[in-house]
Amino acid sequence: MEKEKLGSFISELRKEHSMTQKELSERLGVTDKAVSKWERGLSFPDISLLEPLANTFEVSVLELLQGKRLPKEEAIPAVPANEVLDDLLRISDDEIRKKHVISKSIIILCCVSLLLLVSIILN
């Protein structure tokens, strides 16, 4: 998924719905600066916002992720879209857990190294 393509699609949809960035941000519970970053292709919306964003603009999550409207027969129904989102959220949670494990390992390694250094200095 390209940030720029998604961003321009969000901007296009927002304008089609005669919404300002501020109105969209208030509807989604984010800042207008976040919406601006999405539209300029500087960042992606949080994964938890994809479904509310798609619902706001009356498009499917797949259309949103692809950054374009799809013929109705290509749009996936809501149930599979929810399953895709659930899978993405699960994967995201797994990645966060892995990063926490790595961070904790680094902290433990640093503490052990510091203790060894202090014991060497004191002896």
C-alpha positions as a printed Julia matrix, in Angstrom:
123×3 Matrix{Float64}:
   0.0     0.0    0.0
   1.43    3.35  -1.02
   1.08    6.21   1.43
   0.69    8.79  -1.33
  -2.02    6.81  -3.14
  -3.99    6.22   0.06
  -3.53    9.85   1.08
  -4.83   11.27  -2.18
  -7.78    8.84  -2.08
  -8.68    9.95   1.47
  -8.44   13.59   0.36
 -10.62   12.89  -2.69
 -13.24   11.08  -0.59
 -13.23   13.78   2.08
 -13.83   16.48  -0.53
 -16.58   14.4   -2.21
 -18.33   14.32   1.16
 -17.81   18.09   1.6
 -15.85   17.56   4.81
 -12.96   19.57   6.15
  -9.91   17.88   7.64
 -11.1    19.16  11.02
 -14.56   17.59  10.59
 -13.05   14.26   9.55
 -10.6    14.35  12.45
 -13.38   15.03  14.96
 -15.47   12.2   13.52
 -12.56    9.75  13.86
 -11.2    11.06  17.17
  -7.83   12.14  15.8
  -6.17   15.51  15.21
  -6.57   17.46  12.0
  -2.77   17.3   11.74
  -3.03   13.49  11.54
  -5.54   13.77   8.68
  -3.24   16.23   6.95
  -0.31   13.8    7.25
  -2.39   10.98   5.78
  -3.49   13.13   2.85
   0.05   14.29   2.13
   1.3    10.7    2.2
   3.49   11.25   5.27
   1.83    8.57   7.39
  -0.86    5.92   7.4
  -4.03    5.99   9.51
  -3.88    3.64  12.48
  -5.2     0.22  11.54
  -8.05    0.59  14.04
  -9.31    3.57  12.01
  -9.6     1.79   8.66
 -13.12    0.49   9.16
 -14.52    3.76  10.61
 -12.77    5.66   7.81
 -14.23    3.35   5.15
 -17.7     3.62   6.73
 -17.45    7.4    6.83
 -16.81    7.53   3.09
 -19.12    4.62   2.2
 -16.34    2.56   0.61
 -15.02   -0.87   1.48
 -11.86   -1.33   3.51
 -10.36   -3.02   0.45
 -11.08    0.07  -1.67
  -9.54    2.24   1.0
  -6.41    0.08   1.19
  -6.07   -0.01  -2.59
  -6.63    3.73  -2.86
  -9.32    3.45  -5.52
 -12.94    2.56  -6.04
 -13.62   -0.97  -7.16
 -16.53   -2.27  -9.22
 -19.24   -3.48  -6.85
 -18.59   -7.14  -7.71
 -14.95   -6.78  -6.56
 -15.76   -5.17  -3.23
 -15.58   -7.71  -0.43
 -18.54   -8.05   1.93
 -18.34   -6.71   5.48
 -17.78  -10.08   7.17
 -14.56  -10.94   5.28
 -13.42   -7.32   5.66
 -13.84   -7.64   9.43
 -11.9   -10.9    9.37
  -9.08   -9.23   7.41
  -9.0    -6.39   9.94
  -8.97   -8.84  12.84
  -6.04  -10.68  11.24
  -4.17   -7.4   10.7
  -4.78   -6.35  14.3
  -3.58   -9.74  15.54
  -0.43   -9.47  13.42
   0.11   -5.94  14.71
  -0.24   -7.14  18.31
   2.24   -9.95  17.65
   4.75   -7.46  16.25
   4.34   -5.24  19.31
   4.93   -8.22  21.61
   8.08   -9.15  19.68
   9.39   -5.58  19.98
   8.72   -5.64  23.74
  10.63   -8.91  24.09
  13.56   -7.47  22.14
  13.5    -4.27  24.2
  13.43   -6.2   27.47
  16.31   -8.39  26.27
  18.38   -5.34  25.41
  17.67   -3.76  28.81
  18.64   -6.97  30.62
  21.83   -7.24  28.55
  22.72   -3.63  29.36
  22.1    -4.18  33.09
  24.22   -7.33  33.15
  27.01   -5.54  31.24
  26.86   -2.63  33.66
  27.04   -4.96  36.67
  30.03   -6.74  35.18
  31.75   -3.44  34.51
  31.09   -2.21  38.04
  32.41   -5.49  39.54
  35.55   -5.26  37.39
  36.14   -1.66  38.45
  35.62   -2.42  42.13
  37.99   -5.4   42.08
